[in-house]
DNA sequence: AATGAATGAGTTTTCATTCAT
DNA sequence: AATGAATGAAAACTCATTCAT
């Protein structure tokens, strides 16, 4: 990593922390600069404007988040456990990052969801969908899931991603993990009833 | 309705439109005043501050929204159709109100979720949950759903509300209704497989 | 004049003085606000942005300037004296306003001469041209100028306006009035030789 | 030319283009550096500050400009054609350099006309004046112009320079060359009437 | 009951300039 | 000889809120 990249990283990391703690609107360029131990104008040497910093932070957050989930999932030995782990890990991890989605939506800087961000989300959602798809596929091969799943693979994995996001949303909004495990367990259970053999 | 209440309504209605169109951050007191045909400072005669206006708007939105859904649901003659209608109507209605959730999350005015607002959301979610609960209960009575549903009534209805919200989120975020019906159909189908007799 | 208009005038008058004294770039919104005895943000209550204030100042300057010249001209009893007076008064008056043209050109806020300003200049130039035209016309009627002048009225009056502006430019640039009278006298003389009977 | 001088020339040439295109205020050190393919701070190795670069650019521009005009003028065989050529060439050439005068006036960097720059302009104006003077003188010798011209030589040539500058100004300001030839023709004509035999 | 007028306290952004290497 | 990195100092602009009338 070049020196430039290292400093960019430092700035982004500082910004990340601030945004997690205080939210987007409250995190000023001043704050970010201070956190990075730099002058305010130095930020503009590395980034075009505030928005570019936000984009980078969200990117970073999502990558880390997704990586964590994937790692946990691939430790499992069968597809049913993988699905369970996916749901539970995702939800648990999210609690450390409760402000992330807040950014995502709040960060509507031009009045509509900004394109860069939409792309980002699309990319991430696609990766999730692919992960789920592959689990479902492997699960059918392993005779764990009904074979009709293959015909509906696309819609089904999209649906799953959406449902899980819904449960996540509540956690972000209410910050309550009471009944969290209950809910994710039940989701898995329903799922297995629906698609499991 | 007193004259005072009428004017309050006018202000709120104008604000509602603006917020739906431009999002929270972009809607200024100036804009709201202009839309109401009043001076900016007049707003402070009717409302304590910006936040109070937001709260009122969200309240109004949610009431209307929930009312629409409930009306559609109660037109159905059996509980399976009620569930289907609940999901489909909610999603369809949401498309006119795509900014609503944006508020909900974005509206973190003091940097933490404001209590008044949290209460509001809780109230609404509870109503939804109660609606679902009662459908499920009636459905069991009518021998449409398995009886185990009664034991898990609470968690199950919460889970349903969350899942539907997840599908909604995608619609808000991507504004695509392609595959919308596919997804909601499949959700209903899965559901019936899971709890239907 | 409404109270709003009065205050606008006060702000513009203050701005005018500052800009005459310090030039455009050095005159900040802060300065203008202080001069008007108002807060900085108050300026934005009355004017959209800095540019709007500039436009107004230039407008005002030009109106005053043109008015002064016209008044002096119309005091004269024959067209030859009118032409002389036009040239001499314009040049003399300009010395109090040496920064005006500086603005005009410097104020290239969008990187090209801004449209509002171009319009303004056009309007003003046209008025000057019309003034000159009418003097020339009347002068021909009074048998003071050769009759060919009428055929070339348009180009000729434009040319005169341009030449006089050229002499003015030097005064602005060098701030020297040495030889000022010499030059304007000679211009008049040449002119009379060219068009006088 | 030493290597150092070559690089200085490259920088100045790049700066010249930028300033012609975007005007002074919009041309930043960053832009100049990029155009020269150098780092921003490198500029400070070759030049004291931004002002020094401007001075050099204006110098260069004026030299080129004046050279072009002079060359065209000396191709003519009599003084009347010389005067015509002077006016027409100057105006035509100017159109490529429309921002030049803008600099000249705009470049009031410390809020008062900077001495170095004033000298520069004086030098150039003097050269123009000398050129005109010599044409007039020769023209009298050749019996093309009236002899009174000699007595007023100084003021007269200054006046001519100023008038031509005025016509130029309009071209700069309006960017219209319609009626350009009309005007310059008429100026020549008037001139000849005034001073020609 | 209503608001015109005013602003405090931020916020982002710009850019010429410096300096260690 | 050249520059990457950094910044100070200012500038324009925003907006919820207040208050006298």
JSON list of N, CA and C in Angstrom, two decimals, chain C residues 94-132:
[
{"chain": "C", "resi": 94, "resn": "UNK", "atom": "N", "xyz": [-16.17, 59.75, -14.51]},
{"chain": "C", "resi": 94, "resn": "UNK", "atom": "CA", "xyz": [-15.60, 58.42, -14.38]},
{"chain": "C", "resi": 94, "resn": "UNK", "atom": "C", "xyz": [-14.51, 58.34, -13.34]},
{"chain": "C", "resi": 95, "resn": "UNK", "atom": "N", "xyz": [-13.80, 59.43, -13.19]},
{"chain": "C", "resi": 95, "resn": "UNK", "atom": "CA", "xyz": [-12.68, 59.40, -12.25]},
{"chain": "C", "resi": 95, "resn": "UNK", "atom": "C", "xyz": [-13.10, 59.09, -10.82]},
{"chain": "C", "resi": 96, "resn": "UNK", "atom": "N", "xyz": [-14.32, 59.47, -10.49]},
{"chain": "C", "resi": 96, "resn": "UNK", "atom": "CA", "xyz": [-14.81, 59.12, -9.14]},
{"chain": "C", "resi": 96, "resn": "UNK", "atom": "C", "xyz": [-15.19, 57.65, -9.04]},
{"chain": "C", "resi": 97, "resn": "UNK", "atom": "N", "xyz": [-15.25, 57.03, -10.18]},
{"chain": "C", "resi": 97, "resn": "UNK", "atom": "CA", "xyz": [-15.80, 55.69, -10.21]},
{"chain": "C", "resi": 97, "resn": "UNK", "atom": "C", "xyz": [-14.83, 54.72, -10.86]},
{"chain": "C", "resi": 98, "resn": "UNK", "atom": "N", "xyz": [-13.56, 55.02, -10.65]},
{"chain": "C", "resi": 98, "resn": "UNK", "atom": "CA", "xyz": [-12.55, 54.30, -11.40]},
{"chain": "C", "resi": 98, "resn": "UNK", "atom": "C", "xyz": [-12.64, 52.78, -11.25]},
{"chain": "C", "resi": 99, "resn": "UNK", "atom": "N", "xyz": [-13.27, 52.35, -10.19]},
{"chain": "C", "resi": 99, "resn": "UNK", "atom": "CA", "xyz": [-13.33, 50.90, -9.98]},
{"chain": "C", "resi": 99, "resn": "UNK", "atom": "C", "xyz": [-14.49, 50.24, -10.71]},
{"chain": "C", "resi": 100, "resn": "UNK", "atom": "N", "xyz": [-15.40, 51.07, -11.22]},
{"chain": "C", "resi": 100, "resn": "UNK", "atom": "CA", "xyz": [-16.62, 50.52, -11.81]},
{"chain": "C", "resi": 100, "resn": "UNK", "atom": "C", "xyz": [-16.34, 49.55, -12.94]},
{"chain": "C", "resi": 101, "resn": "UNK", "atom": "N", "xyz": [-15.56, 50.00, -13.89]},
{"chain": "C", "resi": 101, "resn": "UNK", "atom": "CA", "xyz": [-15.28, 49.10, -15.01]},
{"chain": "C", "resi": 101, "resn": "UNK", "atom": "C", "xyz": [-14.47, 47.91, -14.56]},
{"chain": "C", "resi": 102, "resn": "UNK", "atom": "N", "xyz": [-13.63, 48.16, -13.61]},
{"chain": "C", "resi": 102, "resn": "UNK", "atom": "CA", "xyz": [-12.89, 47.04, -13.03]},
{"chain": "C", "resi": 102, "resn": "UNK", "atom": "C", "xyz": [-13.86, 45.95, -12.66]},
{"chain": "C", "resi": 103, "resn": "UNK", "atom": "N", "xyz": [-14.89, 46.30, -11.89]},
{"chain": "C", "resi": 103, "resn": "UNK", "atom": "CA", "xyz": [-15.92, 45.30, -11.54]},
{"chain": "C", "resi": 103, "resn": "UNK", "atom": "C", "xyz": [-16.37, 44.60, -12.77]},
{"chain": "C", "resi": 104, "resn": "UNK", "atom": "N", "xyz": [-16.84, 45.47, -13.64]},
{"chain": "C", "resi": 104, "resn": "UNK", "atom": "CA", "xyz": [-17.55, 45.01, -14.81]},
{"chain": "C", "resi": 104, "resn": "UNK", "atom": "C", "xyz": [-16.81, 43.86, -15.45]},
{"chain": "C", "resi": 105, "resn": "UNK", "atom": "N", "xyz": [-15.54, 44.03, -15.59]},
{"chain": "C", "resi": 105, "resn": "UNK", "atom": "CA", "xyz": [-14.77, 43.02, -16.30]},
{"chain": "C", "resi": 105, "resn": "UNK", "atom": "C", "xyz": [-14.30, 41.92, -15.35]},
{"chain": "C", "resi": 106, "resn": "UNK", "atom": "N", "xyz": [-13.87, 42.36, -14.19]},
{"chain": "C", "resi": 106, "resn": "UNK", "atom": "CA", "xyz": [-13.37, 41.41, -13.20]},
{"chain": "C", "resi": 106, "resn": "UNK", "atom": "C", "xyz": [-14.45, 40.44, -12.78]},
{"chain": "C", "resi": 107, "resn": "UNK", "atom": "N", "xyz": [-15.67, 40.96, -12.80]},
{"chain": "C", "resi": 107, "resn": "UNK", "atom": "CA", "xyz": [-16.80, 40.23, -12.23]},
{"chain": "C", "resi": 107, "resn": "UNK", "atom": "C", "xyz": [-17.24, 39.08, -13.12]},
{"chain": "C", "resi": 108, "resn": "UNK", "atom": "N", "xyz": [-16.24, 38.38, -13.61]},
{"chain": "C", "resi": 108, "resn": "UNK", "atom": "CA", "xyz": [-16.52, 37.32, -14.56]},
{"chain": "C", "resi": 108, "resn": "UNK", "atom": "C", "xyz": [-16.75, 36.04, -13.78]},
{"chain": "C", "resi": 109, "resn": "UNK", "atom": "N", "xyz": [-17.88, 36.03, -13.08]},
{"chain": "C", "resi": 109, "resn": "UNK", "atom": "CA", "xyz": [-18.04, 35.02, -12.03]},
{"chain": "C", "resi": 109, "resn": "UNK", "atom": "C", "xyz": [-18.16, 33.59, -12.53]},
{"chain": "C", "resi": 110, "resn": "UNK", "atom": "N", "xyz": [-18.78, 33.40, -13.66]},
{"chain": "C", "resi": 110, "resn": "UNK", "atom": "CA", "xyz": [-18.89, 32.02, -14.16]},
{"chain": "C", "resi": 110, "resn": "UNK", "atom": "C", "xyz": [-17.78, 31.69, -15.15]},
{"chain": "C", "resi": 111, "resn": "UNK", "atom": "N", "xyz": [-16.78, 32.52, -15.23]},
{"chain": "C", "resi": 111, "resn": "UNK", "atom": "CA", "xyz": [-15.68, 32.20, -16.11]},
{"chain": "C", "resi": 111, "resn": "UNK", "atom": "C", "xyz": [-15.85, 32.85, -17.47]},
{"chain": "C", "resi": 112, "resn": "UNK", "atom": "N", "xyz": [-17.03, 33.23, -17.78]},
{"chain": "C", "resi": 112, "resn": "UNK", "atom": "CA", "xyz": [-17.29, 34.04, -18.97]},
{"chain": "C", "resi": 112, "resn": "UNK", "atom": "C", "xyz": [-18.14, 35.23, -18.50]},
{"chain": "C", "resi": 113, "resn": "UNK", "atom": "N", "xyz": [-18.20, 36.26, -19.29]},
{"chain": "C", "resi": 113, "resn": "UNK", "atom": "CA", "xyz": [-19.00, 37.41, -18.89]},
{"chain": "C", "resi": 113, "resn": "UNK", "atom": "C", "xyz": [-20.42, 36.94, -18.62]},
{"chain": "C", "resi": 114, "resn": "UNK", "atom": "N", "xyz": [-20.86, 37.18, -17.43]},
{"chain": "C", "resi": 114, "resn": "UNK", "atom": "CA", "xyz": [-22.14, 36.61, -17.03]},
{"chain": "C", "resi": 114, "resn": "UNK", "atom": "C", "xyz": [-23.30, 37.33, -17.71]},
{"chain": "C", "resi": 115, "resn": "UNK", "atom": "N", "xyz": [-24.33, 36.56, -17.95]},
{"chain": "C", "resi": 115, "resn": "UNK", "atom": "CA", "xyz": [-25.38, 37.06, -18.84]},
{"chain": "C", "resi": 115, "resn": "UNK", "atom": "C", "xyz": [-26.08, 38.30, -18.30]},
{"chain": "C", "resi": 116, "resn": "UNK", "atom": "N", "xyz": [-26.49, 38.24, -17.09]},
{"chain": "C", "resi": 116, "resn": "UNK", "atom": "CA", "xyz": [-27.12, 39.38, -16.43]},
{"chain": "C", "resi": 116, "resn": "UNK", "atom": "C", "xyz": [-26.32, 40.65, -16.70]},
{"chain": "C", "resi": 117, "resn": "UNK", "atom": "N", "xyz": [-25.03, 40.50, -16.53]},
{"chain": "C", "resi": 117, "resn": "UNK", "atom": "CA", "xyz": [-24.16, 41.64, -16.71]},
{"chain": "C", "resi": 117, "resn": "UNK", "atom": "C", "xyz": [-24.09, 42.08, -18.17]},
{"chain": "C", "resi": 118, "resn": "UNK", "atom": "N", "xyz": [-24.04, 41.10, -19.05]},
{"chain": "C", "resi": 118, "resn": "UNK", "atom": "CA", "xyz": [-24.01, 41.43, -20.47]},
{"chain": "C", "resi": 118, "resn": "UNK", "atom": "C", "xyz": [-25.26, 42.21, -20.86]},
{"chain": "C", "resi": 119, "resn": "UNK", "atom": "N", "xyz": [-26.41, 41.74, -20.37]},
{"chain": "C", "resi": 119, "resn": "UNK", "atom": "CA", "xyz": [-27.66, 42.44, -20.63]},
{"chain": "C", "resi": 119, "resn": "UNK", "atom": "C", "xyz": [-27.58, 43.88, -20.16]},
{"chain": "C", "resi": 120, "resn": "UNK", "atom": "N", "xyz": [-27.14, 44.00, -18.94]},
{"chain": "C", "resi": 120, "resn": "UNK", "atom": "CA", "xyz": [-27.00, 45.30, -18.30]},
{"chain": "C", "resi": 120, "resn": "UNK", "atom": "C", "xyz": [-26.16, 46.22, -19.16]},
{"chain": "C", "resi": 121, "resn": "UNK", "atom": "N", "xyz": [-25.04, 45.71, -19.58]},
{"chain": "C", "resi": 121, "resn": "UNK", "atom": "CA", "xyz": [-24.12, 46.53, -20.36]},
{"chain": "C", "resi": 121, "resn": "UNK", "atom": "C", "xyz": [-24.75, 46.90, -21.70]},
{"chain": "C", "resi": 122, "resn": "UNK", "atom": "N", "xyz": [-25.42, 45.92, -22.27]},
{"chain": "C", "resi": 122, "resn": "UNK", "atom": "CA", "xyz": [-26.08, 46.20, -23.52]},
{"chain": "C", "resi": 122, "resn": "UNK", "atom": "C", "xyz": [-27.09, 47.33, -23.37]},
{"chain": "C", "resi": 123, "resn": "UNK", "atom": "N", "xyz": [-27.90, 47.20, -22.33]},
{"chain": "C", "resi": 123, "resn": "UNK", "atom": "CA", "xyz": [-28.91, 48.22, -22.09]},
{"chain": "C", "resi": 123, "resn": "UNK", "atom": "C", "xyz": [-28.28, 49.61, -21.99]},
{"chain": "C", "resi": 124, "resn": "UNK", "atom": "N", "xyz": [-27.23, 49.68, -21.21]},
{"chain": "C", "resi": 124, "resn": "UNK", "atom": "CA", "xyz": [-26.57, 50.94, -20.95]},
{"chain": "C", "resi": 124, "resn": "UNK", "atom": "C", "xyz": [-25.93, 51.48, -22.24]},
{"chain": "C", "resi": 125, "resn": "UNK", "atom": "N", "xyz": [-25.24, 50.58, -22.92]},
{"chain": "C", "resi": 125, "resn": "UNK", "atom": "CA", "xyz": [-24.61, 51.00, -24.16]},
{"chain": "C", "resi": 125, "resn": "UNK", "atom": "C", "xyz": [-25.64, 51.51, -25.15]},
{"chain": "C", "resi": 126, "resn": "UNK", "atom": "N", "xyz": [-26.76, 50.83, -25.18]},
{"chain": "C", "resi": 126, "resn": "UNK", "atom": "CA", "xyz": [-27.81, 51.27, -26.09]},
{"chain": "C", "resi": 126, "resn": "UNK", "atom": "C", "xyz": [-28.30, 52.66, -25.75]},
{"chain": "C", "resi": 127, "resn": "UNK", "atom": "N", "xyz": [-28.45, 52.93, -24.48]},
{"chain": "C", "resi": 127, "resn": "UNK", "atom": "CA", "xyz": [-28.90, 54.26, -24.08]},
{"chain": "C", "resi": 127, "resn": "UNK", "atom": "C", "xyz": [-27.89, 55.31, -24.49]},
{"chain": "C", "resi": 128, "resn": "UNK", "atom": "N", "xyz": [-26.64, 55.00, -24.30]},
{"chain": "C", "resi": 128, "resn": "UNK", "atom": "CA", "xyz": [-25.60, 55.94, -24.72]},
{"chain": "C", "resi": 128, "resn": "UNK", "atom": "C", "xyz": [-25.68, 56.18, -26.21]},
{"chain": "C", "resi": 129, "resn": "UNK", "atom": "N", "xyz": [-25.80, 55.08, -26.93]},
{"chain": "C", "resi": 129, "resn": "UNK", "atom": "CA", "xyz": [-25.84, 55.18, -28.39]},
{"chain": "C", "resi": 129, "resn": "UNK", "atom": "C", "xyz": [-27.04, 56.04, -28.82]},
{"chain": "C", "resi": 130, "resn": "UNK", "atom": "N", "xyz": [-28.17, 55.79, -28.14]},
{"chain": "C", "resi": 130, "resn": "UNK", "atom": "CA", "xyz": [-29.36, 56.58, -28.48]},
{"chain": "C", "resi": 130, "resn": "UNK", "atom": "C", "xyz": [-29.14, 58.06, -28.21]},
{"chain": "C", "resi": 131, "resn": "UNK", "atom": "N", "xyz": [-28.50, 58.35, -27.09]},
{"chain": "C", "resi": 131, "resn": "UNK", "atom": "CA", "xyz": [-28.22, 59.74, -26.76]},
{"chain": "C", "resi": 131, "resn": "UNK", "atom": "C", "xyz": [-27.37, 60.39, -27.87]},
{"chain": "C", "resi": 132, "resn": "UNK", "atom": "N", "xyz": [-26.29, 59.73, -28.21]},
{"chain": "C", "resi": 132, "resn": "UNK", "atom": "CA", "xyz": [-25.41, 60.24, -29.25]},
{"chain": "C", "resi": 132, "resn": "UNK", "atom": "C", "xyz": [-26.16, 60.40, -30.57]}
]
